[in-house]
Amino acid sequence: MEESRKRSDKRNKSLKSRIQQPSLKREASFREGVCPVAKKCGGCRYSGVPYQEQLAKKQKQVEQLLKGFGKVNRIIGMDKPEHYRNKVHAVYDFQKGKGIVSGIYQENSHDVVAVDSCLLENQKADAIIVSIRELAKSFKIKTYDEDTGYGLLRHVLVRVGHITGQIMVVLVLGSPILPSKKNFVSALCKLHPEITTIVVNVNNKKTSMVLGEKEQVIYGKGYIEDVLCGRTFRISPKSFYQVNSVQTEKLYRKAIEYADLTGEETVIDAYCGIGTIGLAAASDAGEVIGVELNKDAVRDAVINARINQIKNADFYQNDAGRFMVQVAQAQTKVDVVFMDPPRSGSTEEFMDALLQLAPDRIVYISCNPDTLARDLKYLTGAWDKGKTGPGEKVQGQEKAVRYAGKAEGAKGRLSRYRVMEITPVDMFPFTDCIECVTLLQKSN
Ligand code: SAH
């Protein structure tokens, strides 16, 4: 009833009124979207918005937030912005009347919405997820019930090497035993011969984390390899790897251009994941030092240096802040720091040590413009000029004041930085996520 009334209201609107309300029209097209589950999923904020318009919106947003710090370049977009995600996650559930479904969690809930294909995701990965659902039915594998803890199949994670085509399937189970394991593996590989490895991950905790601690390789090597910026990278199930390979190349090239290396520099790659940025830059640097918290990622980074015969790169497993304090205390001379923290941004500990280390250039890669703005404020001393930065919005007034006050207290003792350029890179088309790479230069 409600639906039909809405529709007839729409028909009754005159052409004139629709022309005069372009934003309303756009809003409607976003809500209807091109994807049948756009509203429930909430992942594609820009579903139904033409790509050029998405880029313009992101550009405007970055400019509004960051142009006070320095020049904002034009956003680097994609030629073909669909199906870019090389990592695809699905949750499995049993629903009355439907049987086993695979898909995504509804936004802000733990209800599962059935999804067979997605505009963002790699299509082979989507097909594998559907096949696993069908195989689960024929192998009589029950889905895991988050409330009771009964059942087996919980999530599937598929990772696809963009250049190599290697595919990893991670079956996340509530307990370690997959019945008829051999037959299941051979049936899945028969349907999808492109699969190069299958890993069982055990997660029996009440948690929103997808992966648990324990892992068992049941087919292939237990990892995939991919090629980025001419280097080969090994990627383990729990290691971070950028989800949009095409744009990652552009992002890293911009970051390395900003680093302006001559072959002599000591470079830190902080929050380095599997070492991708540091190893891509190593041939232009004197020495690369990487630091990362996740131990599997650090192991991958060490092996990645070896695979690519890179001898001037070392990787350490540590909290990046703690590590930077140690480097600063040792009075190591560092020329360039790449920093690529998670969405929450960096920490006071990290940035205080960074200001003490005083590299000539900082290349800050960020997937969250709000925390980027907060951290730039810290590194540039923008609070001095009476500017109110967006830090308050992110952390709350109290935190921002404490933050600014602390660094101000250290004024004179620490180096200051100037933002030279900010380049947004569209790593996540159709979503409202924005990635930026920023060059900061020491100014005193
Ligand atoms: N530079 C990498 C990874 C960026 S993602 C790339 O481009 O692929 C951010 C990384 O920071 C993740 O690998 C995460 O494990 C790591 N990380 C999160 N908190 C950290 C901390 N406190 N110290 C060090 N690394 C951390």
Coordinates of C-alpha atoms and ligand atoms in Angstrom, one line a residue:
M1 CA 0.0 0.0 0.0
E2 CA 2.8 2.4 1.1
E3 CA 4.8 1.5 -1.9
S4 CA 2.0 2.0 -4.5
R5 CA 1.2 5.4 -3.0
K6 CA 4.8 6.5 -3.3
R7 CA 4.8 5.4 -6.9
S8 CA 1.7 7.3 -7.9
D9 CA 3.0 10.4 -6.1
K10 CA 6.1 10.3 -8.3
R11 CA 4.0 10.0 -11.5
N12 CA 2.0 13.0 -10.5
K13 CA 5.0 15.3 -10.1
S14 CA 5.2 17.7 -13.0
L15 CA 8.3 17.7 -15.3
K16 CA 9.0 21.2 -14.1
S17 CA 9.2 20.3 -10.5
R18 CA 11.5 17.4 -11.2
I19 CA 13.9 19.6 -13.2
Q20 CA 13.9 22.1 -10.4
Q21 CA 14.9 19.5 -7.9
P22 CA 17.9 17.7 -9.3
S23 CA 19.3 16.8 -5.9
L24 CA 16.0 15.1 -5.0
K25 CA 16.1 13.2 -8.2
R26 CA 19.7 12.1 -7.6
E27 CA 18.8 11.1 -4.0
A28 CA 16.1 8.9 -5.4
S29 CA 18.3 7.2 -7.9
F30 CA 20.9 6.5 -5.2
R31 CA 18.2 5.0 -3.0
E32 CA 16.9 2.8 -5.8
G33 CA 20.4 2.0 -6.9
V34 CA 21.5 -0.5 -9.5
C35 CA 21.8 -3.2 -6.9
P36 CA 18.8 -4.9 -5.5
V37 CA 20.2 -5.1 -2.0
A38 CA 21.9 -1.6 -2.0
K39 CA 19.6 -0.3 0.8
K40 CA 20.1 -3.3 3.1
C41 CA 23.8 -3.7 2.5
G42 CA 24.7 0.0 2.8
G43 CA 28.2 -0.7 1.3
C44 CA 27.6 1.3 -1.9
R45 CA 26.6 4.8 -0.7
Y46 CA 27.0 5.8 -4.4
S47 CA 25.0 3.0 -6.0
G48 CA 23.2 4.6 -8.9
V49 CA 25.4 7.7 -9.0
P50 CA 27.4 8.1 -12.3
Y51 CA 31.1 7.5 -11.7
Q52 CA 32.3 11.0 -12.7
E53 CA 29.8 12.4 -10.2
Q54 CA 31.1 10.1 -7.5
L55 CA 34.6 11.4 -8.2
A56 CA 33.4 15.0 -8.1
K57 CA 31.8 14.5 -4.7
K58 CA 34.9 12.9 -3.2
Q59 CA 37.0 15.7 -4.6
K60 CA 34.8 18.3 -3.0
Q61 CA 34.8 16.4 0.3
V62 CA 38.6 16.2 0.5
E63 CA 38.9 19.9 -0.5
Q64 CA 36.5 21.0 2.2
L65 CA 38.3 19.0 4.8
L66 CA 42.0 19.4 3.8
K67 CA 42.6 22.4 1.5
G68 CA 43.5 24.5 4.6
F69 CA 46.6 22.3 4.9
G70 CA 47.8 22.5 1.3
K71 CA 47.1 22.0 -2.3
V72 CA 44.7 19.2 -3.2
N73 CA 45.3 17.6 -6.6
R74 CA 42.6 16.1 -8.8
I75 CA 41.4 12.7 -7.6
I76 CA 42.8 9.7 -9.5
G77 CA 39.9 7.6 -10.7
M78 CA 39.4 4.3 -12.4
D79 CA 38.7 3.7 -16.1
K80 CA 36.5 0.7 -15.3
P81 CA 35.3 1.1 -11.8
E82 CA 33.4 -2.2 -11.4
H83 CA 34.4 -5.5 -9.8
Y84 CA 37.6 -4.2 -8.4
R85 CA 37.6 -6.0 -5.0
N86 CA 40.2 -8.8 -5.0
K87 CA 39.1 -9.9 -1.5
V88 CA 35.5 -11.0 -1.1
H89 CA 33.9 -12.1 2.1
A90 CA 30.6 -14.0 2.5
V91 CA 28.7 -15.1 5.6
Y92 CA 26.6 -18.3 5.6
D93 CA 23.3 -18.8 7.3
F94 CA 20.4 -21.1 7.4
Q95 CA 17.0 -19.4 6.8
K96 CA 13.6 -20.9 7.1
G97 CA 12.0 -21.5 3.7
K98 CA 15.2 -20.7 1.9
G99 CA 17.8 -23.2 3.3
I100 CA 21.4 -22.2 3.2
V101 CA 22.1 -18.6 2.1
S102 CA 25.3 -16.8 1.5
G103 CA 25.8 -13.1 1.5
I104 CA 26.5 -10.1 3.7
Y105 CA 25.4 -8.8 7.1
Q106 CA 22.6 -6.2 6.8
E107 CA 24.0 -2.8 7.8
N108 CA 24.3 -2.4 11.6
S109 CA 22.9 -5.8 12.3
H110 CA 23.8 -9.5 12.3
D111 CA 20.9 -10.5 9.9
V112 CA 22.2 -12.1 6.7
V113 CA 21.1 -10.7 3.3
A114 CA 21.5 -13.2 0.5
V115 CA 23.8 -11.9 -2.3
D116 CA 25.1 -13.9 -5.2
S117 CA 26.9 -11.2 -7.1
C118 CA 28.1 -7.7 -6.3
L119 CA 29.1 -4.7 -8.5
L120 CA 32.3 -4.2 -6.5
E121 CA 33.5 -7.8 -6.2
N122 CA 35.7 -10.0 -8.3
Q123 CA 33.2 -12.1 -10.3
K124 CA 35.1 -15.4 -10.0
A125 CA 35.2 -14.9 -6.2
D126 CA 31.4 -14.4 -6.2
A127 CA 30.9 -17.6 -8.2
I128 CA 33.1 -19.6 -5.8
I129 CA 31.1 -18.4 -2.9
V130 CA 27.8 -19.6 -4.6
S131 CA 29.4 -23.0 -5.4
I132 CA 30.5 -23.5 -1.8
R133 CA 26.9 -22.8 -0.7
E134 CA 25.6 -25.5 -3.2
L135 CA 28.3 -28.0 -2.1
A136 CA 27.5 -27.4 1.5
K137 CA 23.9 -28.6 0.7
S138 CA 25.0 -31.7 -1.1
F139 CA 27.7 -32.5 1.5
K140 CA 25.1 -31.9 4.3
I141 CA 27.4 -29.3 6.0
K142 CA 25.4 -27.2 8.4
T143 CA 25.9 -23.5 8.8
Y144 CA 27.2 -22.1 12.0
D145 CA 24.7 -20.5 14.4
E146 CA 26.2 -17.5 16.1
D147 CA 23.8 -17.7 19.0
T148 CA 24.1 -21.3 19.9
G149 CA 27.6 -22.1 18.6
Y150 CA 26.3 -25.2 16.7
G151 CA 27.0 -25.9 13.1
L152 CA 30.2 -25.6 11.0
L153 CA 30.3 -23.3 8.0
R154 CA 30.6 -19.7 9.2
H155 CA 32.3 -17.5 6.6
V156 CA 34.2 -17.8 3.3
L157 CA 37.0 -15.4 2.3
V158 CA 38.2 -15.5 -1.3
R159 CA 41.4 -13.7 -2.5
V160 CA 42.3 -13.3 -6.1
G161 CA 45.8 -12.4 -7.4
H162 CA 45.0 -9.6 -9.9
I163 CA 48.0 -10.3 -12.2
T164 CA 48.8 -14.0 -11.3
G165 CA 45.1 -15.2 -11.2
Q166 CA 46.0 -17.4 -8.2
I167 CA 43.0 -17.9 -5.9
M168 CA 42.9 -18.6 -2.2
V169 CA 39.7 -19.8 -0.5
V170 CA 39.5 -19.6 3.3
L171 CA 36.8 -21.7 4.8
V172 CA 36.0 -20.2 8.3
L173 CA 34.5 -23.0 10.4
G174 CA 33.2 -23.2 13.9
S175 CA 35.3 -26.3 14.6
P176 CA 38.4 -27.8 12.9
I177 CA 37.0 -30.9 11.3
L178 CA 35.5 -30.6 7.8
P179 CA 33.8 -33.9 7.0
S180 CA 34.7 -35.6 3.7
K181 CA 37.4 -33.0 3.4
K182 CA 39.1 -34.7 0.4
N183 CA 35.9 -35.0 -1.6
F184 CA 34.8 -31.5 -0.8
V185 CA 38.2 -30.1 -1.9
S186 CA 38.1 -32.1 -5.2
A187 CA 34.5 -31.2 -5.9
L188 CA 35.2 -27.4 -5.4
C189 CA 38.4 -27.5 -7.4
K190 CA 36.6 -29.4 -10.2
L191 CA 34.1 -26.6 -10.4
H192 CA 36.8 -23.9 -10.2
P193 CA 40.2 -25.1 -11.4
E194 CA 41.6 -21.6 -10.9
I195 CA 41.7 -22.2 -7.1
T196 CA 45.3 -22.6 -6.1
T197 CA 45.0 -23.0 -2.3
I198 CA 42.3 -23.8 0.3
V199 CA 42.8 -23.0 4.0
V200 CA 40.5 -23.9 6.9
N201 CA 40.4 -21.2 9.6
V202 CA 38.8 -22.0 12.9
N203 CA 36.7 -19.3 14.6
N204 CA 34.4 -20.5 17.4
K205 CA 34.3 -17.2 19.3
K206 CA 31.3 -14.8 19.7
T207 CA 33.0 -12.1 17.7
S208 CA 32.5 -9.8 14.8
M209 CA 36.0 -10.7 13.5
V210 CA 35.8 -13.0 10.5
L211 CA 39.0 -14.9 11.0
G212 CA 40.0 -16.9 14.1
E213 CA 43.6 -17.8 15.2
K214 CA 44.0 -21.4 14.1
E215 CA 44.6 -22.3 10.5
Q216 CA 45.1 -25.5 8.5
V217 CA 46.1 -25.7 4.9
I218 CA 44.0 -28.4 3.2
Y219 CA 45.0 -27.7 -0.4
G220 CA 48.0 -26.0 -2.1
K221 CA 50.5 -23.7 -0.5
G222 CA 48.4 -21.8 2.0
Y223 CA 49.0 -18.4 0.4
I224 CA 48.8 -16.7 -3.0
E225 CA 51.2 -14.5 -4.8
D226 CA 50.4 -11.4 -6.8
V227 CA 52.5 -8.8 -8.7
L228 CA 52.4 -5.1 -7.9
C229 CA 54.8 -2.4 -9.2
G230 CA 56.8 -5.1 -10.9
R231 CA 57.4 -7.0 -7.6
T232 CA 56.0 -10.4 -6.5
F233 CA 54.2 -10.5 -3.2
R234 CA 53.2 -13.4 -1.1
I235 CA 49.9 -12.9 0.8
S236 CA 48.8 -15.1 3.7
P237 CA 45.1 -15.4 4.8
K238 CA 45.5 -12.9 7.7
S239 CA 47.8 -10.4 6.1
F240 CA 46.5 -7.1 4.9
Y241 CA 46.6 -6.5 1.2
Q242 CA 45.0 -3.5 -0.6
V243 CA 41.7 -4.6 -2.1
N244 CA 41.9 -2.6 -5.3
S245 CA 45.0 -3.7 -7.2
V246 CA 44.6 -1.4 -10.2
Q247 CA 44.4 1.7 -8.0
T248 CA 47.1 0.5 -5.5
E249 CA 49.7 0.7 -8.3
K250 CA 48.7 4.4 -8.9
L251 CA 48.7 5.1 -5.2
Y252 CA 52.1 3.6 -4.6
R253 CA 53.6 5.3 -7.7
K254 CA 52.4 8.6 -6.3
A255 CA 53.7 7.8 -2.9
I256 CA 57.1 6.9 -4.3
E257 CA 57.2 10.0 -6.5
Y258 CA 56.6 12.1 -3.3
A259 CA 59.4 10.3 -1.5
D260 CA 61.8 11.7 -4.2
L261 CA 64.5 9.1 -3.5
T262 CA 68.0 9.2 -4.9
G263 CA 69.3 5.8 -3.9
E264 CA 71.0 7.1 -0.7
E265 CA 68.1 7.5 1.8
T266 CA 67.2 5.6 4.9
V267 CA 63.4 5.0 4.6
I268 CA 60.9 3.8 7.2
D269 CA 57.8 2.0 5.9
A270 CA 55.5 2.2 9.0
Y271 CA 52.3 0.1 9.1
C272 CA 53.9 -1.8 6.3
G273 CA 51.6 -4.9 6.0
I274 CA 53.4 -7.4 3.7
G275 CA 56.1 -4.8 2.8
T276 CA 54.5 -3.6 -0.5
I277 CA 55.4 0.1 -0.4
G278 CA 58.9 -0.3 1.1
L279 CA 59.8 -3.1 -1.3
A280 CA 58.4 -1.2 -4.3
A281 CA 60.7 1.8 -3.2
A282 CA 63.7 -0.2 -2.1
S283 CA 65.6 -0.1 -5.5
D284 CA 65.5 3.8 -5.2
A285 CA 66.6 3.9 -1.6
G286 CA 69.7 3.2 0.5
E287 CA 67.9 1.2 3.1
V288 CA 64.3 0.3 4.0
I289 CA 63.1 -0.4 7.5
G290 CA 59.5 -1.8 7.8
V291 CA 57.4 -2.1 10.9
E292 CA 54.1 -3.9 11.2
L293 CA 52.0 -5.4 14.1
N294 CA 50.6 -8.5 12.4
K295 CA 53.1 -11.3 12.6
D296 CA 51.9 -13.2 9.6
A297 CA 52.2 -10.0 7.5
V298 CA 55.8 -9.4 8.8
R299 CA 56.7 -13.0 7.9
D300 CA 55.3 -12.4 4.4
A301 CA 57.3 -9.1 4.1
V302 CA 60.6 -10.9 5.0
I303 CA 59.9 -13.6 2.4
N304 CA 58.8 -11.0 -0.1
A305 CA 62.2 -9.2 0.2
R306 CA 63.8 -12.6 -0.5
I307 CA 61.6 -13.5 -3.4
N308 CA 62.4 -10.2 -5.1
Q309 CA 66.1 -10.4 -4.2
I310 CA 65.9 -7.2 -2.3
K311 CA 68.8 -7.0 0.2
N312 CA 68.4 -3.5 1.6
A313 CA 65.1 -4.1 3.4
D314 CA 64.5 -5.3 7.0
F315 CA 61.1 -5.8 8.7
Y316 CA 60.2 -5.7 12.3
Q317 CA 57.1 -7.0 14.2
N318 CA 56.2 -4.3 16.6
D319 CA 53.6 -1.6 17.4
A320 CA 54.6 1.2 15.0
G321 CA 54.5 3.9 17.8
R322 CA 56.7 1.9 20.2
F323 CA 59.1 1.1 17.3
M324 CA 59.4 4.8 16.3
V325 CA 60.2 5.7 19.9
Q326 CA 63.1 3.2 19.9
V327 CA 64.4 4.5 16.5
A328 CA 64.2 8.1 17.8
Q329 CA 66.0 7.1 21.1
A330 CA 68.8 5.4 19.1
Q331 CA 69.1 8.7 17.1
T332 CA 69.0 6.8 13.8
K333 CA 69.1 9.2 10.9
V334 CA 66.0 8.7 8.8
D335 CA 65.4 10.7 5.6
V336 CA 61.9 9.6 4.5
V337 CA 59.0 8.0 6.4
F338 CA 56.1 6.4 4.6
M339 CA 53.2 6.0 7.0
D340 CA 50.0 4.1 6.2
P341 CA 48.0 3.6 9.4
P342 CA 44.6 1.9 9.7
R343 CA 41.3 4.0 9.6
S344 CA 41.8 5.2 13.2
G345 CA 44.9 7.1 12.1
S346 CA 48.3 7.3 13.9
T347 CA 49.0 7.9 17.6
E348 CA 50.5 10.7 19.6
E349 CA 53.4 8.3 20.5
F350 CA 54.1 7.6 16.9
M351 CA 53.9 11.3 15.8
D352 CA 56.0 12.6 18.7
A353 CA 58.7 10.2 17.8
L354 CA 58.3 11.1 14.2
L355 CA 58.8 14.8 15.0
Q356 CA 61.9 14.0 17.0
L357 CA 63.3 11.8 14.2
A358 CA 62.7 14.8 11.8
P359 CA 62.9 13.1 8.4
D360 CA 63.1 15.5 5.4
R361 CA 59.9 14.1 4.0
I362 CA 56.8 12.3 5.4
V363 CA 54.5 10.5 2.9
Y364 CA 51.3 9.9 4.7
I365 CA 48.9 7.4 3.1
S366 CA 45.4 7.5 4.6
C367 CA 42.1 5.7 4.1
N368 CA 40.2 8.1 6.4
P369 CA 40.3 11.8 5.6
D370 CA 39.0 12.7 9.1
T371 CA 41.9 11.1 11.0
L372 CA 44.3 12.4 8.3
A373 CA 43.1 15.9 9.0
R374 CA 43.5 15.4 12.8
D375 CA 47.1 14.0 12.3
L376 CA 48.1 16.7 9.8
K377 CA 47.0 19.2 12.4
Y378 CA 49.4 17.6 14.8
L379 CA 52.3 17.4 12.4
T380 CA 52.0 20.9 11.0
G381 CA 51.1 22.7 14.2
A382 CA 48.0 24.1 12.6
W383 CA 46.4 24.7 16.0
D384 CA 48.8 27.6 16.6
K385 CA 47.1 29.6 13.9
G386 CA 43.8 29.4 15.7
K387 CA 42.4 27.0 13.2
T388 CA 39.9 24.5 14.5
G389 CA 40.6 21.3 12.7
P390 CA 38.3 18.3 12.3
G391 CA 40.1 16.4 15.0
E392 CA 37.4 17.4 17.5
K393 CA 34.8 15.6 15.4
V394 CA 36.9 12.4 15.3
Q395 CA 38.1 12.1 18.9
G396 CA 35.9 14.5 20.9
Q397 CA 36.8 17.9 22.1
E398 CA 38.7 16.7 25.1
K399 CA 41.1 14.6 23.1
A400 CA 41.7 17.2 20.5
V401 CA 42.6 19.8 23.1
R402 CA 44.9 17.4 25.0
Y403 CA 46.5 16.4 21.7
A404 CA 47.2 19.9 20.5
G405 CA 48.3 21.1 24.0
K406 CA 50.8 18.3 24.3
A407 CA 52.5 19.0 21.0
E408 CA 52.4 22.7 21.6
G409 CA 54.2 22.1 24.8
A410 CA 57.0 20.5 22.8
K411 CA 57.1 23.4 20.4
G412 CA 60.6 24.6 19.5
R413 CA 62.1 21.2 20.4
L414 CA 60.4 19.3 17.6
S415 CA 60.4 19.7 13.9
R416 CA 57.5 21.1 12.0
Y417 CA 56.1 20.1 8.7
R418 CA 54.4 21.7 5.8
V419 CA 51.8 20.0 3.6
M420 CA 53.1 20.3 0.0
E421 CA 50.4 18.3 -1.8
I422 CA 47.5 16.0 -1.2
T423 CA 46.4 13.5 -3.9
P424 CA 43.1 11.6 -3.4
V425 CA 43.0 8.2 -5.1
D426 CA 39.7 6.4 -5.6
M427 CA 40.4 3.0 -4.2
F428 CA 36.8 2.3 -3.4
P429 CA 34.4 3.3 -6.2
F430 CA 30.7 3.2 -5.3
T431 CA 31.4 3.6 -1.6
D432 CA 32.0 6.8 0.3
C433 CA 35.5 5.7 1.4
I434 CA 38.4 8.0 0.3
E435 CA 42.1 7.3 0.2
C436 CA 44.7 10.2 0.1
V437 CA 48.4 10.4 -0.2
T438 CA 50.0 13.5 1.3
L439 CA 53.5 14.8 1.0
L440 CA 54.8 16.7 4.0
Q441 CA 58.2 18.5 4.0
K442 CA 60.2 19.6 7.0
S443 CA 59.9 23.3 7.4
N444 CA 62.5 24.1 10.1
Ligands
SAH1 N1 51.1 -0.3 3.9 C1 50.4 -1.6 3.8 C2 49.4 -1.8 4.9 C3 48.4 -0.7 5.2 S1 47.0 -1.2 6.2 C4 49.8 -1.7 2.4 O1 49.7 -0.7 1.7 O2 49.4 -2.8 2.0 C5 47.5 -0.8 7.8 C6 48.4 -1.8 8.4 O3 48.8 -1.4 9.7 C7 47.9 -3.2 8.5 O4 48.8 -4.2 8.0 C8 47.8 -3.4 10.1 O5 48.0 -4.8 10.5 C9 48.9 -2.5 10.6 N2 48.7 -2.0 11.9 C10 47.6 -1.7 12.6 N3 47.9 -1.2 13.8 C11 49.3 -1.2 13.9 C12 50.2 -0.7 14.9 N4 49.8 -0.2 16.1 N5 51.5 -0.8 14.7 C13 51.9 -1.4 13.5 N6 51.1 -1.8 12.5 C14 49.8 -1.7 12.7

